[in-house]
Amino acid sequence: MKEQKVSIVVPVYNVEKYLKRCVDSLLVQSYQNIEILLVDDGSKDSSLSICKKYELEDSRIRVFHKENEGLGLTRNYGIERATGEYITFVDSDDYLTLDAIAVMLERAIATDADVVIASHYYKNEEQRVTVSERIYSGNEIKETLMVHMMGNKGNKLDALSYTACWKLYKKELFIKNNLVFPSERKLIWEDLAFSVEAYPLCEKVYILHKPVYYYCFNEESLTHTYKPNKLELVMELYHYMGVKIQDLNLPGEAQYRLDTNFIGHIRTCIKLEVFYTDKNGFGTAIQNIRKICSRKDVQRLIRSYPKTSFNKSQYVYNFAMEHMLVYMVYFLTWLQNKKKRIE
């Protein structure tokens, strides 16, 4: 039987500090029939020159350079140029375990899965997948996997990661369905929006409990960068996902989990306002927190969410938000930021 080629698409943008670690982890994969597509998205540092150096050293590496468009569209650029039967995505500030490609590909071939969803490490701790390891097909994909992708169930930490990384896809899933990633400049977490397009197209999805990917915290990444309009982008995606849940006729639990997920994202927006007080000023932070709390859709979300789903500290925090106790919200957030970095 022909040995399957795996295309590894790596979007690259201003990651000179991390790029070597990432690419080296790909070159030493125990499964060697791979191609590595390093797609430079208009980097302003030495990332492109590092990529070109690697290209000269290993024939499996192909380097591309294009104007800056963001992560989602850069992945699409790589997909169009991939020649493998399977595709996986690696962010350039992260890296893979030695056998990552081998173990995902073995399961993909053995089960004929359209997608293999593996586990991963974060801060060197395994982030366990809570749904059972097995093949999922038919309605199970929507009623179990996609529901869990919407977020945790209240305080129960049982969400299934929707990120494009630590997953292996059949390339034909993209080609047959003209499947693409949206731009995160339009939908802030393009992976979540992508998930509601991709998984309904799958006949089989395999859940693999083995961790294959090291997800690394990078304060300079898009996820953790302050944006004055971040709340608007977050809520735009929230409403978009709510429509998709209805269109796909997902179980009611999907909306409940989405609400849990986005209450957390709203609180992260407030954390960022407090975190950047020294730069933006206390008055601006208070003003922006007041704008967040007073939004009708934010208030509707907080008031409609079951109070029994909050622990004591969450209850107090959301009470303060609901009743526009802005200075209390600021103080509670400041205490949280002292205990834990924004992640």
XYZ file of C-alpha atoms in Angstrom, residues 65-211:
147
model
C 5.995 34.493 1.593
C 2.902 36.653 1.246
C 1.330 39.872 2.442
C -0.041 39.900 5.972
C -3.616 38.577 6.100
C -3.860 36.818 9.458
C -3.869 33.230 10.674
C -7.039 31.906 9.030
C -6.229 33.061 5.510
C -2.613 31.964 5.891
C -3.776 28.432 6.687
C -5.936 28.546 3.550
C -2.867 29.549 1.536
C -1.052 26.488 2.838
C -3.991 24.150 2.197
C -4.111 25.223 -1.459
C -0.460 24.285 -1.892
C -0.401 21.086 0.165
C 0.260 17.860 -1.767
C -0.304 15.319 1.020
C -3.302 13.063 1.512
C -3.589 14.403 5.057
C -3.100 17.871 6.562
C -2.276 19.034 10.071
C -1.691 22.545 11.390
C 1.024 23.676 13.777
C 1.284 27.215 15.108
C 4.862 28.424 14.833
C 5.259 29.191 18.553
C 4.213 25.619 19.438
C 5.743 22.214 18.699
C 4.968 18.487 18.329
C 5.856 15.331 20.211
C 8.261 12.993 18.415
C 5.516 10.559 17.324
C 2.689 13.047 16.746
C 2.235 12.441 13.016
C 2.709 8.683 13.323
C 0.065 8.114 15.982
C -2.546 10.376 14.396
C -1.994 8.920 10.938
C -2.191 5.329 12.188
C -5.613 6.016 13.691
C -6.794 7.918 10.614
C -5.901 5.059 8.278
C -7.126 2.281 10.587
C -10.544 3.880 11.116
C -10.910 5.824 7.841
C -11.598 8.937 9.932
C -12.023 12.292 8.237
C -10.474 13.936 11.293
C -8.427 12.620 14.215
C -8.663 14.796 17.323
C -5.774 14.182 19.713
C -4.913 15.534 23.148
C -2.239 18.127 23.921
C 0.039 19.566 26.584
C -0.253 23.037 28.058
C 2.542 24.187 30.370
C 3.777 20.582 30.226
C 0.525 19.280 31.707
C -1.687 16.985 29.674
C -5.051 18.512 28.822
C -7.199 15.428 28.882
C -9.961 14.894 26.344
C -13.090 14.128 28.345
C -15.115 12.324 25.669
C -14.331 8.630 25.175
C -11.567 7.484 22.851
C -13.265 5.851 19.869
C -14.679 6.543 16.430
C -17.713 8.846 16.229
C -20.005 8.797 13.218
C -23.379 10.033 12.003
C -25.423 11.984 14.533
C -22.804 11.385 17.237
C -20.585 14.002 15.609
C -23.179 16.718 16.098
C -24.848 15.480 19.270
C -21.669 14.679 21.208
C -18.516 16.169 19.673
C -19.885 19.457 18.386
C -21.885 20.015 21.555
C -18.719 19.620 23.654
C -16.863 21.986 21.283
C -19.199 24.805 22.302
C -17.617 24.946 25.771
C -17.762 23.538 29.268
C -21.005 22.497 30.899
C -21.224 25.063 33.696
C -18.355 24.412 36.099
C -17.680 20.964 34.668
C -14.464 21.187 32.654
C -15.424 18.856 29.822
C -15.143 20.991 26.688
C -13.608 19.498 23.551
C -11.043 21.802 21.970
C -12.177 23.287 18.658
C -8.736 24.600 17.685
C -7.384 23.477 14.309
C -4.145 22.259 15.901
C -3.464 18.781 17.341
C -5.770 17.366 14.698
C -5.188 15.442 11.455
C -7.539 16.024 8.516
C -8.105 14.229 5.242
C -7.172 16.754 2.594
C -10.190 15.746 0.507
C -12.415 17.149 3.279
C -11.170 20.600 2.250
C -11.053 19.985 -1.495
C -14.463 18.339 -2.003
C -16.285 20.888 0.122
C -14.326 24.051 -0.689
C -13.742 24.226 3.057
C -11.750 27.236 4.251
C -10.945 29.075 7.459
C -12.588 32.469 7.909
C -10.446 35.472 8.748
C -10.042 36.132 12.479
C -10.333 39.810 11.557
C -14.003 39.114 10.844
C -14.670 36.274 13.307
C -12.240 36.627 16.193
C -11.774 32.906 16.909
C -11.716 31.550 13.386
C -11.193 27.973 14.629
C -14.564 27.978 16.406
C -16.340 29.336 13.332
C -14.475 26.780 11.205
C -15.607 23.916 13.448
C -19.313 24.455 12.712
C -18.542 24.314 9.004
C -16.130 21.373 9.026
C -17.527 18.763 11.393
C -21.038 18.487 9.897
C -19.251 17.421 6.684
C -17.471 14.517 8.395
C -18.638 10.929 8.262
C -16.181 9.715 10.904
C -14.144 11.473 13.587
C -11.712 9.644 15.849
C -10.973 10.879 19.375
C -7.415 10.031 20.441
C -6.462 10.493 24.084
C -2.722 10.539 23.435
C -1.195 14.062 23.668
